[in-house]
Amino acid sequence: MKESKQLLLANKAWAAELTDDDPQFFRRQAAGQKPEFLWIGCSDSRVSPEQKTQSLPGRMFIHRNIANLVCPEDLNLMSVLQYAVDVLEVPNIIVCGHYGCGGIKATLDGGVTGPVDRWLDRARDVLADHRDEIEAQSTPEAKVNRLVEVNVRDQLVKLARTDTVQAAFAAGRNLTLHGWVYDIRDGLLKPLMKINRTTDLADIARPERVLLTTEELEAEVA
Ligand code: ZN
């Protein structure tokens, strides 16, 4: 069977199952949205946010791009952010990176061209700012994974400095920014840091290093 036809059949089964469990579900969906989260994550096919958090439609407003980068000049993300904060009034924004990120690996190793190469300039800025710590990691895998972590930190701080978030903080809004990383090796989300309106943005440490090599992870599980 063609893959696209499989998607349509799976969709029918999914909608039928949801309606069986909750006959009014789609009627409520049609009435409007009030999501609890804005999720900013990587486009990687392995890191779909709703599946890994068992979230039904309506819970998350979502923006994804390669390497979960926050750029004030990115009209796409800035409009998503404005709508989520000002109109939907989400109380939480999550910036989620993931270990083994291809965009972060390319930032370290090169080998990309065209728009991807230009896009990754923002991640190269992160590498330049944390080069000593990245280069001090023991393996290529650990270098990628530590850059994933400090990239989440830097993008979260950039997010906190945007006009939209600064205005929400100044208005006393209950808005929390969360920096998380997802581990594609065990399926688990790991919180790294938080920012709210009381946080001093000039004094944000790098997040604690988590388990960056597969050997460390296996030793932890054993
Ligand atoms: Zn990625």
PDB file of C-alpha atoms in Angstrom, residues 32-190:
ATOM      1  CA  GLY A  32     -11.559  27.240  19.604  1.00  0.00           C
ATOM      2  CA  GLN A  33      -8.160  26.648  21.169  1.00  0.00           C
ATOM      3  CA  LYS A  34      -6.650  27.419  24.566  1.00  0.00           C
ATOM      4  CA  PRO A  35      -3.266  25.677  24.545  1.00  0.00           C
ATOM      5  CA  GLU A  36      -1.179  25.394  27.723  1.00  0.00           C
ATOM      6  CA  PHE A  37       2.152  25.374  25.902  1.00  0.00           C
ATOM      7  CA  LEU A  38       4.058  26.940  23.067  1.00  0.00           C
ATOM      8  CA  TRP A  39       6.568  24.313  21.967  1.00  0.00           C
ATOM      9  CA  ILE A  40       9.665  25.357  20.024  1.00  0.00           C
ATOM     10  CA  GLY A  41      11.542  22.268  18.905  1.00  0.00           C
ATOM     11  CA  CYS A  42      13.616  20.674  16.158  1.00  0.00           C
ATOM     12  CA  SER A  43      12.031  19.485  12.895  1.00  0.00           C
ATOM     13  CA  ASP A  44      13.647  16.041  13.305  1.00  0.00           C
ATOM     14  CA  SER A  45      11.126  13.256  12.576  1.00  0.00           C
ATOM     15  CA  ARG A  46      11.994  11.440  15.805  1.00  0.00           C
ATOM     16  CA  VAL A  47      11.068  14.233  18.172  1.00  0.00           C
ATOM     17  CA  SER A  48       7.334  14.865  17.639  1.00  0.00           C
ATOM     18  CA  PRO A  49       6.259  16.736  20.787  1.00  0.00           C
ATOM     19  CA  GLU A  50       2.649  15.630  21.120  1.00  0.00           C
ATOM     20  CA  GLN A  51       3.368  11.921  20.864  1.00  0.00           C
ATOM     21  CA  LYS A  52       6.136  11.941  23.411  1.00  0.00           C
ATOM     22  CA  THR A  53       4.018  13.839  25.967  1.00  0.00           C
ATOM     23  CA  GLN A  54       0.721  12.013  25.266  1.00  0.00           C
ATOM     24  CA  SER A  55      -0.871  15.343  24.375  1.00  0.00           C
ATOM     25  CA  LEU A  56      -4.153  15.526  22.502  1.00  0.00           C
ATOM     26  CA  PRO A  57      -4.801  18.195  19.848  1.00  0.00           C
ATOM     27  CA  GLY A  58      -5.382  21.586  21.474  1.00  0.00           C
ATOM     28  CA  ARG A  59      -2.713  21.348  24.158  1.00  0.00           C
ATOM     29  CA  MET A  60       0.293  22.716  22.271  1.00  0.00           C
ATOM     30  CA  PHE A  61       0.915  25.569  19.872  1.00  0.00           C
ATOM     31  CA  ILE A  62       3.957  24.421  17.908  1.00  0.00           C
ATOM     32  CA  HIS A  63       6.888  25.838  15.994  1.00  0.00           C
ATOM     33  CA  ARG A  64       9.689  23.616  14.718  1.00  0.00           C
ATOM     34  CA  ASN A  65      12.849  24.338  12.774  1.00  0.00           C
ATOM     35  CA  ILE A  66      16.246  22.715  12.270  1.00  0.00           C
ATOM     36  CA  ALA A  67      18.136  22.771  15.599  1.00  0.00           C
ATOM     37  CA  ASN A  68      15.331  24.643  17.459  1.00  0.00           C
ATOM     38  CA  LEU A  69      16.838  28.073  16.871  1.00  0.00           C
ATOM     39  CA  VAL A  70      15.294  31.334  18.084  1.00  0.00           C
ATOM     40  CA  CYS A  71      16.066  34.266  15.786  1.00  0.00           C
ATOM     41  CA  PRO A  72      14.444  37.677  16.319  1.00  0.00           C
ATOM     42  CA  GLU A  73      14.663  38.227  12.542  1.00  0.00           C
ATOM     43  CA  ASP A  74      12.680  35.014  11.855  1.00  0.00           C
ATOM     44  CA  LEU A  75       9.228  36.376  11.018  1.00  0.00           C
ATOM     45  CA  ASN A  76       7.749  32.886  11.150  1.00  0.00           C
ATOM     46  CA  LEU A  77       8.785  32.177  14.744  1.00  0.00           C
ATOM     47  CA  MET A  78       8.229  35.763  15.922  1.00  0.00           C
ATOM     48  CA  SER A  79       4.640  35.728  14.679  1.00  0.00           C
ATOM     49  CA  VAL A  80       4.004  32.324  16.286  1.00  0.00           C
ATOM     50  CA  LEU A  81       5.426  33.700  19.540  1.00  0.00           C
ATOM     51  CA  GLN A  82       3.371  36.889  19.384  1.00  0.00           C
ATOM     52  CA  TYR A  83       0.146  35.010  18.730  1.00  0.00           C
ATOM     53  CA  ALA A  84       0.829  32.398  21.427  1.00  0.00           C
ATOM     54  CA  VAL A  85       1.725  34.943  24.127  1.00  0.00           C
ATOM     55  CA  ASP A  86      -0.510  37.908  23.295  1.00  0.00           C
ATOM     56  CA  VAL A  87      -3.647  36.228  21.957  1.00  0.00           C
ATOM     57  CA  LEU A  88      -3.674  32.654  23.270  1.00  0.00           C
ATOM     58  CA  GLU A  89      -1.962  33.714  26.522  1.00  0.00           C
ATOM     59  CA  VAL A  90      -0.014  30.481  26.943  1.00  0.00           C
ATOM     60  CA  PRO A  91       1.483  30.236  30.445  1.00  0.00           C
ATOM     61  CA  ASN A  92       4.448  28.097  29.325  1.00  0.00           C
ATOM     62  CA  ILE A  93       6.950  28.110  26.481  1.00  0.00           C
ATOM     63  CA  ILE A  94       9.240  25.123  25.999  1.00  0.00           C
ATOM     64  CA  VAL A  95      12.412  25.224  23.929  1.00  0.00           C
ATOM     65  CA  CYS A  96      13.360  21.595  23.400  1.00  0.00           C
ATOM     66  CA  GLY A  97      16.579  20.350  21.828  1.00  0.00           C
ATOM     67  CA  HIS A  98      17.493  16.703  21.358  1.00  0.00           C
ATOM     68  CA  TYR A  99      20.644  14.640  21.623  1.00  0.00           C
ATOM     69  CA  GLY A 100      22.033  13.446  18.309  1.00  0.00           C
ATOM     70  CA  CYS A 101      20.618  16.525  16.530  1.00  0.00           C
ATOM     71  CA  GLY A 102      21.688  16.519  12.873  1.00  0.00           C
ATOM     72  CA  GLY A 103      21.640  20.325  12.699  1.00  0.00           C
ATOM     73  CA  ILE A 104      23.953  20.584  15.689  1.00  0.00           C
ATOM     74  CA  LYS A 105      26.201  17.850  14.296  1.00  0.00           C
ATOM     75  CA  ALA A 106      26.461  19.786  11.019  1.00  0.00           C
ATOM     76  CA  THR A 107      27.311  22.917  13.005  1.00  0.00           C
ATOM     77  CA  LEU A 108      30.343  21.069  14.346  1.00  0.00           C
ATOM     78  CA  ASP A 109      31.270  18.997  11.290  1.00  0.00           C
ATOM     79  CA  GLY A 110      30.189  21.128   8.309  1.00  0.00           C
ATOM     80  CA  GLY A 111      29.193  19.332   5.111  1.00  0.00           C
ATOM     81  CA  VAL A 112      26.015  21.339   4.448  1.00  0.00           C
ATOM     82  CA  THR A 113      25.213  23.807   1.666  1.00  0.00           C
ATOM     83  CA  GLY A 114      22.536  26.280   0.604  1.00  0.00           C
ATOM     84  CA  PRO A 115      19.773  27.415   2.961  1.00  0.00           C
ATOM     85  CA  VAL A 116      20.668  24.858   5.650  1.00  0.00           C
ATOM     86  CA  ASP A 117      24.218  26.173   5.734  1.00  0.00           C
ATOM     87  CA  ARG A 118      23.000  29.761   6.082  1.00  0.00           C
ATOM     88  CA  TRP A 119      20.407  28.815   8.708  1.00  0.00           C
ATOM     89  CA  LEU A 120      23.059  27.158  10.875  1.00  0.00           C
ATOM     90  CA  ASP A 121      24.966  30.437  11.240  1.00  0.00           C
ATOM     91  CA  ARG A 122      22.848  30.979  14.375  1.00  0.00           C
ATOM     92  CA  ALA A 123      24.032  27.684  15.817  1.00  0.00           C
ATOM     93  CA  ARG A 124      27.628  28.543  14.872  1.00  0.00           C
ATOM     94  CA  ASP A 125      27.284  31.637  17.072  1.00  0.00           C
ATOM     95  CA  VAL A 126      26.442  29.321  19.981  1.00  0.00           C
ATOM     96  CA  LEU A 127      29.466  27.159  19.224  1.00  0.00           C
ATOM     97  CA  ALA A 128      31.715  30.235  19.106  1.00  0.00           C
ATOM     98  CA  ASP A 129      30.443  31.379  22.511  1.00  0.00           C
ATOM     99  CA  HIS A 130      31.004  28.004  24.207  1.00  0.00           C
ATOM    100  CA  ARG A 131      33.884  26.583  22.167  1.00  0.00           C
ATOM    101  CA  ASP A 132      36.185  25.802  25.110  1.00  0.00           C
ATOM    102  CA  GLU A 133      33.611  23.683  26.877  1.00  0.00           C
ATOM    103  CA  ILE A 134      32.511  21.881  23.708  1.00  0.00           C
ATOM    104  CA  GLU A 135      36.067  21.044  22.715  1.00  0.00           C
ATOM    105  CA  ALA A 136      36.792  19.754  26.225  1.00  0.00           C
ATOM    106  CA  GLN A 137      34.218  16.947  25.818  1.00  0.00           C
ATOM    107  CA  SER A 138      35.745  13.485  25.524  1.00  0.00           C
ATOM    108  CA  THR A 139      34.094  12.124  22.345  1.00  0.00           C
ATOM    109  CA  PRO A 140      32.498  13.479  19.141  1.00  0.00           C
ATOM    110  CA  GLU A 141      29.109  12.281  20.468  1.00  0.00           C
ATOM    111  CA  ALA A 142      29.597  14.173  23.738  1.00  0.00           C
ATOM    112  CA  LYS A 143      30.628  17.317  21.820  1.00  0.00           C
ATOM    113  CA  VAL A 144      27.393  17.220  19.811  1.00  0.00           C
ATOM    114  CA  ASN A 145      25.286  16.547  22.889  1.00  0.00           C
ATOM    115  CA  ARG A 146      26.865  19.283  25.005  1.00  0.00           C
ATOM    116  CA  LEU A 147      26.371  21.750  22.151  1.00  0.00           C
ATOM    117  CA  VAL A 148      22.713  20.617  22.083  1.00  0.00           C
ATOM    118  CA  GLU A 149      22.431  21.545  25.777  1.00  0.00           C
ATOM    119  CA  VAL A 150      24.133  24.940  25.610  1.00  0.00           C
ATOM    120  CA  ASN A 151      22.178  25.705  22.431  1.00  0.00           C
ATOM    121  CA  VAL A 152      18.923  25.215  24.377  1.00  0.00           C
ATOM    122  CA  ARG A 153      20.270  27.635  26.990  1.00  0.00           C
ATOM    123  CA  ASP A 154      21.252  30.311  24.478  1.00  0.00           C
ATOM    124  CA  GLN A 155      18.002  30.038  22.501  1.00  0.00           C
ATOM    125  CA  LEU A 156      15.962  30.269  25.711  1.00  0.00           C
ATOM    126  CA  VAL A 157      17.810  33.442  26.720  1.00  0.00           C
ATOM    127  CA  LYS A 158      17.260  34.905  23.232  1.00  0.00           C
ATOM    128  CA  LEU A 159      13.582  34.047  23.549  1.00  0.00           C
ATOM    129  CA  ALA A 160      13.412  35.787  26.932  1.00  0.00           C
ATOM    130  CA  ARG A 161      14.903  38.938  25.369  1.00  0.00           C
ATOM    131  CA  THR A 162      12.339  39.197  22.565  1.00  0.00           C
ATOM    132  CA  ASP A 163       9.941  42.149  22.648  1.00  0.00           C
ATOM    133  CA  THR A 164       6.960  39.825  23.077  1.00  0.00           C
ATOM    134  CA  VAL A 165       8.323  38.030  26.139  1.00  0.00           C
ATOM    135  CA  GLN A 166       9.769  41.205  27.672  1.00  0.00           C
ATOM    136  CA  ALA A 167       6.373  42.912  27.362  1.00  0.00           C
ATOM    137  CA  ALA A 168       4.632  39.927  28.992  1.00  0.00           C
ATOM    138  CA  PHE A 169       7.148  39.939  31.863  1.00  0.00           C
ATOM    139  CA  ALA A 170       6.786  43.720  32.311  1.00  0.00           C
ATOM    140  CA  ALA A 171       3.009  43.310  32.505  1.00  0.00           C
ATOM    141  CA  GLY A 172       3.467  40.828  35.359  1.00  0.00           C
ATOM    142  CA  ARG A 173       2.183  37.913  33.300  1.00  0.00           C
ATOM    143  CA  ASN A 174       2.564  34.427  34.666  1.00  0.00           C
ATOM    144  CA  LEU A 175       4.784  33.184  31.838  1.00  0.00           C
ATOM    145  CA  THR A 176       7.524  30.575  32.313  1.00  0.00           C
ATOM    146  CA  LEU A 177      10.127  29.591  29.721  1.00  0.00           C
ATOM    147  CA  HIS A 178      11.453  26.045  30.021  1.00  0.00           C
ATOM    148  CA  GLY A 179      14.648  24.685  28.440  1.00  0.00           C
ATOM    149  CA  TRP A 180      14.454  20.921  27.908  1.00  0.00           C
ATOM    150  CA  VAL A 181      16.384  18.278  26.034  1.00  0.00           C
ATOM    151  CA  TYR A 182      14.947  15.057  24.611  1.00  0.00           C
ATOM    152  CA  ASP A 183      17.010  11.902  24.581  1.00  0.00           C
ATOM    153  CA  ILE A 184      16.309   9.873  21.441  1.00  0.00           C
ATOM    154  CA  ARG A 185      18.173   6.955  23.080  1.00  0.00           C
ATOM    155  CA  ASP A 186      15.646   6.396  25.877  1.00  0.00           C
ATOM    156  CA  GLY A 187      12.620   8.508  24.897  1.00  0.00           C
ATOM    157  CA  LEU A 188      12.873  10.762  27.953  1.00  0.00           C
ATOM    158  CA  LEU A 189      12.630  14.537  28.299  1.00  0.00           C
ATOM    159  CA  LYS A 190      15.153  16.135  30.638  1.00  0.00           C
TER     160      LYS A 190
END
